[in-house]
Short mmCIF file of C-alpha atoms and ligand atoms in Angstrom, two decimals:
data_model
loop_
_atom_site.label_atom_id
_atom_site.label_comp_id
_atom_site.label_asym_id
_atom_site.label_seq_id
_atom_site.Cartn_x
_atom_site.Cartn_y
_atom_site.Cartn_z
CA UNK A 1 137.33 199.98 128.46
CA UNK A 2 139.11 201.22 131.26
CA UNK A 3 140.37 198.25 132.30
CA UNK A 4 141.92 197.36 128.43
CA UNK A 5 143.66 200.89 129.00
CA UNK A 6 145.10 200.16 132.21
CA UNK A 7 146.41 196.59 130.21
CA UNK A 8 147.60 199.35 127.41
CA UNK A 9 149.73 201.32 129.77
CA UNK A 10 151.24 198.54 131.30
CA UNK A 11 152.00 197.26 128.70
CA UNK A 12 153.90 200.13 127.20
CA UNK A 13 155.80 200.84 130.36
CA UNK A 14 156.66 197.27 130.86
CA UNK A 15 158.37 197.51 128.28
CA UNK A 16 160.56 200.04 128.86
CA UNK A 17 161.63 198.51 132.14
CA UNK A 18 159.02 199.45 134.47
CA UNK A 19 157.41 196.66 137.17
CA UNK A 20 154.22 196.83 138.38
CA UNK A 21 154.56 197.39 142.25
CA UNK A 22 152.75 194.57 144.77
CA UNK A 23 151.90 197.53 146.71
CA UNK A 24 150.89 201.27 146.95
CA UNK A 25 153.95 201.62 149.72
CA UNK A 26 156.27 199.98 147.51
CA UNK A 27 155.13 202.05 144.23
CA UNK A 28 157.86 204.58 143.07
CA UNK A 29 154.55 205.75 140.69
CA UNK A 30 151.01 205.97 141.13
CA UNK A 31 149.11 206.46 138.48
CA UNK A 32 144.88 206.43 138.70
CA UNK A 33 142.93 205.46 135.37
CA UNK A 34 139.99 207.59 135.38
CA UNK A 35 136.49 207.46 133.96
CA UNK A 36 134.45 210.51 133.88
CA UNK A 37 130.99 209.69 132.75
CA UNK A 38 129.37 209.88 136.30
CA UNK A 39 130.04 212.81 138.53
CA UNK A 40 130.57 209.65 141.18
CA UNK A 41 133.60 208.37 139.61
CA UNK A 42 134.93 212.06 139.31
CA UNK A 43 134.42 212.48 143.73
CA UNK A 44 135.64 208.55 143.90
CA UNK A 45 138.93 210.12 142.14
CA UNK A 46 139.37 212.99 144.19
CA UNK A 47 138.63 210.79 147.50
CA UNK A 48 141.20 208.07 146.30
CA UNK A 49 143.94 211.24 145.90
CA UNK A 50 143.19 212.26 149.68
CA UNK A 51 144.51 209.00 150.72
CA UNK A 52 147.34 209.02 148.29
CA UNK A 53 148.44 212.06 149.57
CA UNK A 54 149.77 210.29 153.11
CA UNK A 55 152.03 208.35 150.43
CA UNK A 56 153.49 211.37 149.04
CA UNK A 57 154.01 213.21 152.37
CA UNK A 58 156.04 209.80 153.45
CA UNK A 59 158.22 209.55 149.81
CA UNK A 60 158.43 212.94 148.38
CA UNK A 61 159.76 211.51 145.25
CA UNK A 62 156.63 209.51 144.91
CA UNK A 63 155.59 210.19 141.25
CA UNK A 64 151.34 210.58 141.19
CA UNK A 65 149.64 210.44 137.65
CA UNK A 66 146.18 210.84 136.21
CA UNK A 67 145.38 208.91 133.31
CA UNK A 68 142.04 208.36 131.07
CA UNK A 69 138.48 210.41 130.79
CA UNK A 70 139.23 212.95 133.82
CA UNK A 71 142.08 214.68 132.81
CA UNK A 72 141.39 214.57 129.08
CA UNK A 73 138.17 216.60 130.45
CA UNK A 74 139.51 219.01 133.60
CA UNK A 75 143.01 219.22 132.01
CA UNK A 76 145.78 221.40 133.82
CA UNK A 77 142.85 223.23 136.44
CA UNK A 78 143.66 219.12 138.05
CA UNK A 79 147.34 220.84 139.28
CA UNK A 80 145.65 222.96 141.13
CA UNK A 81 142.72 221.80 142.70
CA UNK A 82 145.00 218.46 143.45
CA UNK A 83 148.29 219.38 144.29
CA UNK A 84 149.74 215.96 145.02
CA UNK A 85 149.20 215.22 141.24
CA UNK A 86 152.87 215.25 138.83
CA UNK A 87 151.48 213.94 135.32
CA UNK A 88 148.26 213.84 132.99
CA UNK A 89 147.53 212.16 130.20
CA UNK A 90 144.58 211.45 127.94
CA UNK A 91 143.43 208.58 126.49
CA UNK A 92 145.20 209.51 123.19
CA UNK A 93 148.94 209.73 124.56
CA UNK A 94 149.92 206.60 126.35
CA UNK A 95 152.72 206.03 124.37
CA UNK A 96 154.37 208.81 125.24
CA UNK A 97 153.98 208.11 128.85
CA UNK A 98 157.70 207.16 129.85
CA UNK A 99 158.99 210.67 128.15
CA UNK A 100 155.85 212.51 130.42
CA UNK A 101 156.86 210.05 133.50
CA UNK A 102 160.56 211.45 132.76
CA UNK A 103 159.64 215.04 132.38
CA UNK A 104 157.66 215.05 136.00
CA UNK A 105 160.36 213.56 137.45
CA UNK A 106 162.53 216.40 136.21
CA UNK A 107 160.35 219.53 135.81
CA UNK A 108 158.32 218.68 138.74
CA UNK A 109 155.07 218.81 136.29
CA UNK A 110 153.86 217.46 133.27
CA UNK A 111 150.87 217.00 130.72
CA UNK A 112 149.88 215.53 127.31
CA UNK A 113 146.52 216.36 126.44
CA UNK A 114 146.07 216.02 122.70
CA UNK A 115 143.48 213.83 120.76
CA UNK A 116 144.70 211.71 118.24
CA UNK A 117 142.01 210.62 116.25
CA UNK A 118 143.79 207.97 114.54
CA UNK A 119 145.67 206.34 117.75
CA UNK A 120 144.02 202.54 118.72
CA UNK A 121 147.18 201.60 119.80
CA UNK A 122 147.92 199.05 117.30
CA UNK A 123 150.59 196.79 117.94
CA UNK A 124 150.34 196.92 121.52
CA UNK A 125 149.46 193.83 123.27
CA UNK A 126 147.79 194.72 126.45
CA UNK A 127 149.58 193.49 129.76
CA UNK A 128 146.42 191.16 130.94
CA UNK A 129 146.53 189.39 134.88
CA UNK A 130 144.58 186.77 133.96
CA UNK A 131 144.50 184.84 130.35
CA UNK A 132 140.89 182.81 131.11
CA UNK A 133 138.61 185.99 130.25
CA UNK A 134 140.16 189.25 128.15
CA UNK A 135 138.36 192.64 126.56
CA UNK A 136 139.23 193.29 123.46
CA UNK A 137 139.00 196.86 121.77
CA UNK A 138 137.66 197.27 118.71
CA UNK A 139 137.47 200.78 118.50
CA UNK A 140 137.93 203.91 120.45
CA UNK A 141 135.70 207.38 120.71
CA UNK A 142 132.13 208.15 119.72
CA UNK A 143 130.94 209.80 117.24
CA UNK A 144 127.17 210.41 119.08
CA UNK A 145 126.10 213.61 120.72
CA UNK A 146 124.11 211.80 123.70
CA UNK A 147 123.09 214.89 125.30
CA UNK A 148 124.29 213.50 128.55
CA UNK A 149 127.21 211.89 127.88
CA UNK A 150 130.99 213.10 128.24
CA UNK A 151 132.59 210.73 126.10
CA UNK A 152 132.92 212.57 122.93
CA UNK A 153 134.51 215.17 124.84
CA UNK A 154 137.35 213.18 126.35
CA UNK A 155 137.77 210.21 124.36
CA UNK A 156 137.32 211.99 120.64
CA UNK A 157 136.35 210.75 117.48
CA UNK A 158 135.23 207.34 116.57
CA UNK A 159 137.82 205.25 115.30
CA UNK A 160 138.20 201.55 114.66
CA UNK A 161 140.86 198.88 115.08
CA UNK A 162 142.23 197.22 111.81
CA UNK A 163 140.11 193.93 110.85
CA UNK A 164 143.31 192.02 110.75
CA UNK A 165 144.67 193.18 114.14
CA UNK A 166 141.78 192.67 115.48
CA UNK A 167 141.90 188.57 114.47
CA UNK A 168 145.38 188.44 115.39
CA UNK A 169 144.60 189.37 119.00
CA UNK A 170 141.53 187.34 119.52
CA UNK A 171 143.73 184.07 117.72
CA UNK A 172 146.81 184.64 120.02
CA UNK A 173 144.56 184.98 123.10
CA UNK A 174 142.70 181.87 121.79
CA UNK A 175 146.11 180.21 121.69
CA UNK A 176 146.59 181.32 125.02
CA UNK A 177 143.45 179.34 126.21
CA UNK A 178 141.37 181.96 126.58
CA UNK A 179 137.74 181.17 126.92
CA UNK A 180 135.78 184.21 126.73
CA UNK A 181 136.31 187.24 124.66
CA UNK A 182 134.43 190.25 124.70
CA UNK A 183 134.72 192.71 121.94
CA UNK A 184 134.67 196.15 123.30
CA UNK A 185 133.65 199.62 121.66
CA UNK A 186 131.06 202.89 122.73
CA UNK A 187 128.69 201.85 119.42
CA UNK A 188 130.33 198.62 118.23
CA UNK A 189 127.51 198.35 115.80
CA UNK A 190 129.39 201.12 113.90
CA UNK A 191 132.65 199.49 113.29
CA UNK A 192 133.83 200.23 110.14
CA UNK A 193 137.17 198.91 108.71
CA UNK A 194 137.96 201.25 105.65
CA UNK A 195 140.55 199.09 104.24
CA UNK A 196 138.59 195.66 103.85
CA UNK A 197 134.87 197.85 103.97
CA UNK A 198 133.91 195.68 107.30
CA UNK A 199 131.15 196.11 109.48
CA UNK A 200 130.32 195.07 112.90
CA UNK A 201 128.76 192.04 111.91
CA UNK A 202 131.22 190.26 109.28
CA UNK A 203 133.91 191.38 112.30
CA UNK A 204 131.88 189.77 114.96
CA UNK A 205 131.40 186.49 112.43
CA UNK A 206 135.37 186.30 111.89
CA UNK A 207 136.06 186.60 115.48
CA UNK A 208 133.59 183.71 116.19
CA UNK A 209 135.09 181.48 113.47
CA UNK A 210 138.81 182.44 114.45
CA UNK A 211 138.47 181.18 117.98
CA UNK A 212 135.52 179.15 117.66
CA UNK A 213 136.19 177.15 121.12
CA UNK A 214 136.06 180.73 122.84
CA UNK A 215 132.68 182.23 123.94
CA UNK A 216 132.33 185.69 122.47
CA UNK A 217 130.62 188.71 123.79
CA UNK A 218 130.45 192.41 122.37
CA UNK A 219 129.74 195.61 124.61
CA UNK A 220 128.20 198.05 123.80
CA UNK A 221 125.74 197.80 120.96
CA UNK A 222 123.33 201.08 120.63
CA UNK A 223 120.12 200.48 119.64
CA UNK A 224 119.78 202.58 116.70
CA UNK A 225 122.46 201.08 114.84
CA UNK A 226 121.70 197.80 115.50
CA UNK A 227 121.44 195.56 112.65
CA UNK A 228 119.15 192.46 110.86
CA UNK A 229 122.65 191.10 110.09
CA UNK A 230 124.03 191.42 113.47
CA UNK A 231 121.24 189.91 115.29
CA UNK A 232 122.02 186.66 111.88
CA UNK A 233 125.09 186.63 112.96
CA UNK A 234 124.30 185.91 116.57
CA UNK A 235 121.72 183.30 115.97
CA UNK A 236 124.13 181.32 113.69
CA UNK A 237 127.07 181.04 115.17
CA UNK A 238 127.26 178.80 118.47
CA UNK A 239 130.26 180.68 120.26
CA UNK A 240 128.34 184.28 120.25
CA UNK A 241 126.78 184.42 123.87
CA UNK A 242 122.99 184.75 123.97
CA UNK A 243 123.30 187.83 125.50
CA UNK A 244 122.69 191.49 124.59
CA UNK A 245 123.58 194.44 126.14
CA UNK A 246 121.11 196.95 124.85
CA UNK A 247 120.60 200.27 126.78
CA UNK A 248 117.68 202.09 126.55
CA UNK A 249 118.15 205.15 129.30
CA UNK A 250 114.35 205.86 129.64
CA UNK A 251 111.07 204.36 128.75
CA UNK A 252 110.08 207.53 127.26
CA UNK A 253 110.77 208.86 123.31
CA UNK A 254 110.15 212.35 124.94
CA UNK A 255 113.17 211.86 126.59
CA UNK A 256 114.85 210.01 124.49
CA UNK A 257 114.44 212.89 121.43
CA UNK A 258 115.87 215.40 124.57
CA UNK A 259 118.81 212.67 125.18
CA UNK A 260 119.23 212.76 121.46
CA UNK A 261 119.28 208.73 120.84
CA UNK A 262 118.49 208.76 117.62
CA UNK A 263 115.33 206.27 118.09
CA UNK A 264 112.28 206.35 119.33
CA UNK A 265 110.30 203.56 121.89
CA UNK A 266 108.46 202.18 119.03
CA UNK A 267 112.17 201.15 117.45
CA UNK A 268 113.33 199.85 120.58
CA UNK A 269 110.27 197.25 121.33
CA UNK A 270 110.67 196.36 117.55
CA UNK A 271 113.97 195.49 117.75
CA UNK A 272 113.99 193.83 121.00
CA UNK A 273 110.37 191.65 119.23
CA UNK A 274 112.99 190.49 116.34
CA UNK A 275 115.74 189.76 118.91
CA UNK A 276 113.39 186.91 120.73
CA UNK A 277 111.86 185.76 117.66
CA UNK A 278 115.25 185.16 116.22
CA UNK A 279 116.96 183.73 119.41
CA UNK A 280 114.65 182.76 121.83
CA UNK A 281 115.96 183.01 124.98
CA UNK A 282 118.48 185.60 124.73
CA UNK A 283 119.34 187.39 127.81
CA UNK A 284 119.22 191.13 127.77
CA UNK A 285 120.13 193.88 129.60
CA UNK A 286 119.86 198.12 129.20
CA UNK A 287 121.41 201.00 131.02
CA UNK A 288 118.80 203.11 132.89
CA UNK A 289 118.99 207.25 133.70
CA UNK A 290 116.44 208.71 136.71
CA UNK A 291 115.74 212.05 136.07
CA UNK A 292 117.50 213.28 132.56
CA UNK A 293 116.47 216.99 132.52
CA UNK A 294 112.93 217.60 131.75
CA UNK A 295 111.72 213.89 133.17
CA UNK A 296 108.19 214.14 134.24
CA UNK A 297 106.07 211.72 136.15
CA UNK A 298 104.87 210.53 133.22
CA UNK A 299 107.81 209.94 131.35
CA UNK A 300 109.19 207.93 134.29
CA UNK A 301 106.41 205.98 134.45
CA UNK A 302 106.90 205.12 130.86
CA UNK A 303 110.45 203.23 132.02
CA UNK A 304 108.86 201.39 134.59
CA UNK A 305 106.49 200.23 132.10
CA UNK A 306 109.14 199.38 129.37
CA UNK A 307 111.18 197.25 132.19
CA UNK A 308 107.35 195.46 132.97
CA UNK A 309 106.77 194.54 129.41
CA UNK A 310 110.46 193.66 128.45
CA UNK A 311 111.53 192.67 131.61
CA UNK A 312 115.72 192.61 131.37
CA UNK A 313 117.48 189.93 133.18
CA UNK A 314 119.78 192.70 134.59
CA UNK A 315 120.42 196.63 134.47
CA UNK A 316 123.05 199.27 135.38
CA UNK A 317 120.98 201.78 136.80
CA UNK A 318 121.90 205.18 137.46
CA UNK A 319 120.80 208.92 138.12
CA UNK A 320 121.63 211.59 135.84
CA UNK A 321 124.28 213.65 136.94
CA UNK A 322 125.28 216.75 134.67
CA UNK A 323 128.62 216.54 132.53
CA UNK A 324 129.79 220.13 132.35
CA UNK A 325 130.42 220.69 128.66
CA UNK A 326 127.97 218.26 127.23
CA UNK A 327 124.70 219.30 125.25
CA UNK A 328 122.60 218.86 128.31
CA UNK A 329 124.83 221.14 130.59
CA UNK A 330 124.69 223.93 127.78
CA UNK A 331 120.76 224.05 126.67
CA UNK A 332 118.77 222.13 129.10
CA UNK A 333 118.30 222.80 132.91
CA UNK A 334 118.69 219.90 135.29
CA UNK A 335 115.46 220.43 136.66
CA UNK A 336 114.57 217.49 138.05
CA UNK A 337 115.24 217.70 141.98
CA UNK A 338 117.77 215.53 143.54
CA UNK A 339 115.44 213.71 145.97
CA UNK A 340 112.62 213.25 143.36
CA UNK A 341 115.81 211.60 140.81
CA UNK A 342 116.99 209.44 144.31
CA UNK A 343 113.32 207.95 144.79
CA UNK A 344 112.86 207.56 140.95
CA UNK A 345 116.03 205.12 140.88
CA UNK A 346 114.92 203.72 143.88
CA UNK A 347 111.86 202.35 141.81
CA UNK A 348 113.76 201.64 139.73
CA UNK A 349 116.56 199.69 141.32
CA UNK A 350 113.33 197.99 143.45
CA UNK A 351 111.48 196.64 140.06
CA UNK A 352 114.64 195.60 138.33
CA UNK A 353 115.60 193.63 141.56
CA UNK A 354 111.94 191.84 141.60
CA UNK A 355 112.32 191.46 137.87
CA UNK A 356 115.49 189.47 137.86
CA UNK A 357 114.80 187.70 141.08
CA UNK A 358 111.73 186.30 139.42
CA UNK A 359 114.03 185.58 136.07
CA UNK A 360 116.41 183.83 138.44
CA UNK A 361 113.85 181.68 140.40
CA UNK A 362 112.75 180.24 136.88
CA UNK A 363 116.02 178.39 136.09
CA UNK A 364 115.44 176.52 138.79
CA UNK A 365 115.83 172.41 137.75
CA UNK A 366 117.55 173.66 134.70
CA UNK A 367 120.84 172.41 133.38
CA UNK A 368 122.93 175.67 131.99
CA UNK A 369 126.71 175.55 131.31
CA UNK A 370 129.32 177.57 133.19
CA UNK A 371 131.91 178.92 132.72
CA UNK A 372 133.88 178.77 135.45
CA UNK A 373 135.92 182.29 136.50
CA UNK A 374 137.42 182.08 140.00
CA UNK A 375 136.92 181.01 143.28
CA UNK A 376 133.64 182.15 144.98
CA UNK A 377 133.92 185.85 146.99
CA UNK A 378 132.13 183.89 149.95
CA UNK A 379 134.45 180.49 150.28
CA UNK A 380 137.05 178.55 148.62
CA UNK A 381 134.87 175.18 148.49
CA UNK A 382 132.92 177.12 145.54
CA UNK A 383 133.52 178.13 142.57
CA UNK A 384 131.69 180.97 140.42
CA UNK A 385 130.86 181.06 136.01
CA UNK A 386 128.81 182.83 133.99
CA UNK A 387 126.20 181.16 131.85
CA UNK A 388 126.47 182.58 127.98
CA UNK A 389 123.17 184.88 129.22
CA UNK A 390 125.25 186.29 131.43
CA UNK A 391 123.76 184.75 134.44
CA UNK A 392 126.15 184.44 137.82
CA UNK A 393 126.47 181.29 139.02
CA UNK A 394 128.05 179.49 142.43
CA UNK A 395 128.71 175.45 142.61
CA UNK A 396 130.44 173.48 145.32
CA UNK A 397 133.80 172.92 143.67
CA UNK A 398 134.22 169.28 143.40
CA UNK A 399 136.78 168.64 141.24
CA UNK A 400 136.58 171.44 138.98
CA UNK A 401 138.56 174.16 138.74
CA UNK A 402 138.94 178.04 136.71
CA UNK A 403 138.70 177.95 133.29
CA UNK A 404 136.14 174.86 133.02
CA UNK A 405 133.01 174.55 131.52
CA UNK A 406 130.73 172.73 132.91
CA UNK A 407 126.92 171.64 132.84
CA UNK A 408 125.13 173.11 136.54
CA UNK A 409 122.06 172.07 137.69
CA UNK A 410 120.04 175.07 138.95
CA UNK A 411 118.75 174.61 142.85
CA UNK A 412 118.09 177.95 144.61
CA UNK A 413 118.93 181.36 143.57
CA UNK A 414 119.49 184.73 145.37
CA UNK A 415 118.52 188.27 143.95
CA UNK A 416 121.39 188.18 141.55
CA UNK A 417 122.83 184.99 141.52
CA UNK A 418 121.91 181.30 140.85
CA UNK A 419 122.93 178.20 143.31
CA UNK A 420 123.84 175.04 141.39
CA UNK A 421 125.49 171.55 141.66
CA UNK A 422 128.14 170.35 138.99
CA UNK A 423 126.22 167.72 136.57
CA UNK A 424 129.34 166.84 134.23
CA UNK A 425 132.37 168.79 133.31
CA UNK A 426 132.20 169.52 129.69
CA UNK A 427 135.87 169.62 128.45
N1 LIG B 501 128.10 203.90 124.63
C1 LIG B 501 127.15 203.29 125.47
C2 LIG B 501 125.73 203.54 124.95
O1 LIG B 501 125.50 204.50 124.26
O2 LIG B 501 124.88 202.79 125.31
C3 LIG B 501 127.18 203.79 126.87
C4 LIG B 501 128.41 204.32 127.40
S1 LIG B 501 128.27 205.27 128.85
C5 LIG B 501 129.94 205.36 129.12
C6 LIG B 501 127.60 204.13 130.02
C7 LIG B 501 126.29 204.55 130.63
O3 LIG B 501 126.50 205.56 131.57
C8 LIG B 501 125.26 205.13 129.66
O4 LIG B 501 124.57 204.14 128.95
C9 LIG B 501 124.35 205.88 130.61
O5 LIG B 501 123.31 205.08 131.08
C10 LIG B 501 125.29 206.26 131.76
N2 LIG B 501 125.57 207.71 131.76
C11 LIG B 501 126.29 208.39 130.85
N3 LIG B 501 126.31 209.71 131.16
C12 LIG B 501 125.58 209.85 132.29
C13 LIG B 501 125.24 210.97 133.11
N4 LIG B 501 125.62 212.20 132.81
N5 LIG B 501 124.49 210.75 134.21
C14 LIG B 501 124.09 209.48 134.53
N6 LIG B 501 124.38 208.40 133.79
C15 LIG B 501 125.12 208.58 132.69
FE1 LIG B 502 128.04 208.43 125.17
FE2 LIG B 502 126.02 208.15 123.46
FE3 LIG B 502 128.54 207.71 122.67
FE4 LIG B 502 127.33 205.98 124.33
S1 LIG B 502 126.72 206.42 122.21
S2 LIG B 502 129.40 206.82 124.51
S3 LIG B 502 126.10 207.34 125.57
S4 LIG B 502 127.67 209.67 123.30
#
């Protein structure tokens, strides 16, 4: 979502004239896009504005800007505990960016904090660096009261994109040659378009049929609004990726009722039973939280057992860390000790690695088709895709290049990634 923003911003100040720099030294303006939903990302932030401050010391007139989840959240206390920072603004008041840029560069300091629960920035087309893969927001906020989480608090109300802009974007990127879309939202499976009455799933249906050459993939679905219909509309149409991202946060309904998820375990195995029966093979993978206040031994035990018995191909795994402000940080304690919360994610991390390792190891001999992304991190002579599930993949390049697809037969595999040769470009 972050990363759509950043295309957002450019995009409006791009258009009035600004460049985007090749460097931090050559940057007449800084400006960090923040996310705040992991006490992490908030001491990555502060770390980051250490070494920025060199730059500022060097070229006073430096201009340094926060933009996103953190200020929305700490708001003008940032001025003080960071001095090197000129300008904040929220995820609601981009466009006014280039008057806020202006006013730091005058007044020395400047802020636009307000929500806008009907911005979603239609009509701007998000500056994008590449045009082979591209997020596409369908909606911004949340309208849930996760107990942990800090999004309602600095990205507002739930709000979705137009049906029609939505089409337009995914058709010109499509146009564009594109090749893999993914539709991006907090609870996508809420999307509601007032005007043509919508949902997630006739969207998700258009989108498929209005670039049907382009794979299409949809983050984040929550599991208690997740729809017969949606899971149709995946099975019948051929561009929606076999893949869901589903996350669960604990194993537990104890702690999910304290999270307030709005389902129980018994809902979640359900709907993950209809998933498989309805596309076998999907590919599926959760969020995970060690140690949400109140976690006992037993209730962590419960996730491990959930991961056994559903076994995701993949996870994002994470401890809880409290969100001043949110539910949790005002009624429950966060009780659980920070060593005990360390070793639970440790299991966790360790069973999820075995899990997908052994996932992995099964493809082996199988023919899966790739879509090629870039160059491999390791060496230029191969290249790395993504199978529809999601799955990494590395082949010796050959003749093939970005923005392929092409059939790989599977011949080793690492932890997290499979080993293949080319078997036939596709087109
Ligand atoms: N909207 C998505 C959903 O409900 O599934 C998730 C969005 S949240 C930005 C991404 C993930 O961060 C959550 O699924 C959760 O696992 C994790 N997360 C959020 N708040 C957290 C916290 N306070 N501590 C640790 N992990 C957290
Ligand atoms: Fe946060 Fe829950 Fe909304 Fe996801 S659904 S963004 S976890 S409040």
């Amino acid at each position: 979502m972050n990363q759509a923003d950043s295309g957002i911003i450019t995009a409006l100040l791009e258009k009035e004239g600004y460049q985007q720099a090749s460097s931090e030294e050559e940057a007449g303006i800084i400006m960090l896009n923040t996310c705040a939903v992991r006490e992490n990302a908030v001491e990555r932030i502060a770390h980051y504005l250490q070494h920025v401050k060199g730059f500022k010391r060097r070229c006073p007139e430096l201009l340094v800007g926060l933009t996103g989840c953190i200020p929305q959240y700490r708001r003008e206390e940032l001025f003080t505990d960071f001095p090197v920072i000129d300008f904040l603004a929220g995820p609601d008041t981009y466009r006014v960016l280039p008057a806020l840029i202006a006013e730091a560069g005058e007044a020395g300091r400047a802020a636009r904090l307000d929500f806008n629960p009907f911005e979603t920035y239609d009509g701007v087309t998000q500056a994008r660096t590449q045009s082979l893969t591209a997020f596409v927001p369908i909606m911004r906020g949340c309208n849930n009261m996760c107990a942990f989480c800090v999004v309602p608090f600095t990205r507002g109300r739930e709000r979705s994109h137009p049906f029609g802009s939505v089409l337009d974007e995914v058709r010109a990127l499509a146009e564009g040659g594109c090749r893999e879309i993914t539709l991006l939202g907090q609870n996508v499976n809420s999307y509601h378009d007032p005007q043509s009455g919508a949902d997630f799933s006739r969207l998700l249906d258009a989108v498929s049929r209005e670039a049907p050459e382009t794979r299409i993939r949809f983050t984040t679905s929550h599991p208690k609004d997740m729809s017969h219909s949606l899971v149709d509309t995946m099975a019948s149409r051929p561009n929606i990726c076999n893949h869901l991202h589903l996350p669960v946060q604990s194993g537990s309904t104890r702690m999910l009722v304290r999270m307030n998820r709005g389902h129980d375990i018994e809902d979640y195995r359900n709907k993950i039973e209809h998933l498989r029966e309805r596309i076998p093979g999907i590919s599926l993978s959760t969020d995970l939280i060690a140690g949400f206040c109140g976690e006992s031994d037993a209730d962590h035990c419960q996730t491990l057992e959930l991961m056994r018995e559903v076994r995701f191909d993949s996870a994002f795994m994470f401890y809880y860390s409290v969100r001043p402000g949110t539910l949790a940080a005002r009624t429950m304690p966060d009780d659980v000790p920070e060593e005990v919360k360390k070793q639970r994610l440790q299991e966790i991390i360790d069973l999820q690695n075995g899990i997908s390792a052994e996932l992995l190891c099964r493809e082996l001999g199988s023919v899966v088709e790739v879509l090629v992304e870039s160059e491999s991190r390791r060496s230029s002579d191969q290249l790395m895709g993504r199978t529809g599930g999601n799955r990494v993949v590395v082949f010796d390049r050959g003749i093939y290049q970005p923005g392929d697809m092409v059939r790989v037969m599977i011949t080793g595999s690492t932890s997290a990634t499979l080993i293949g040769r080319a078997a036939e470009n596709l087109h």
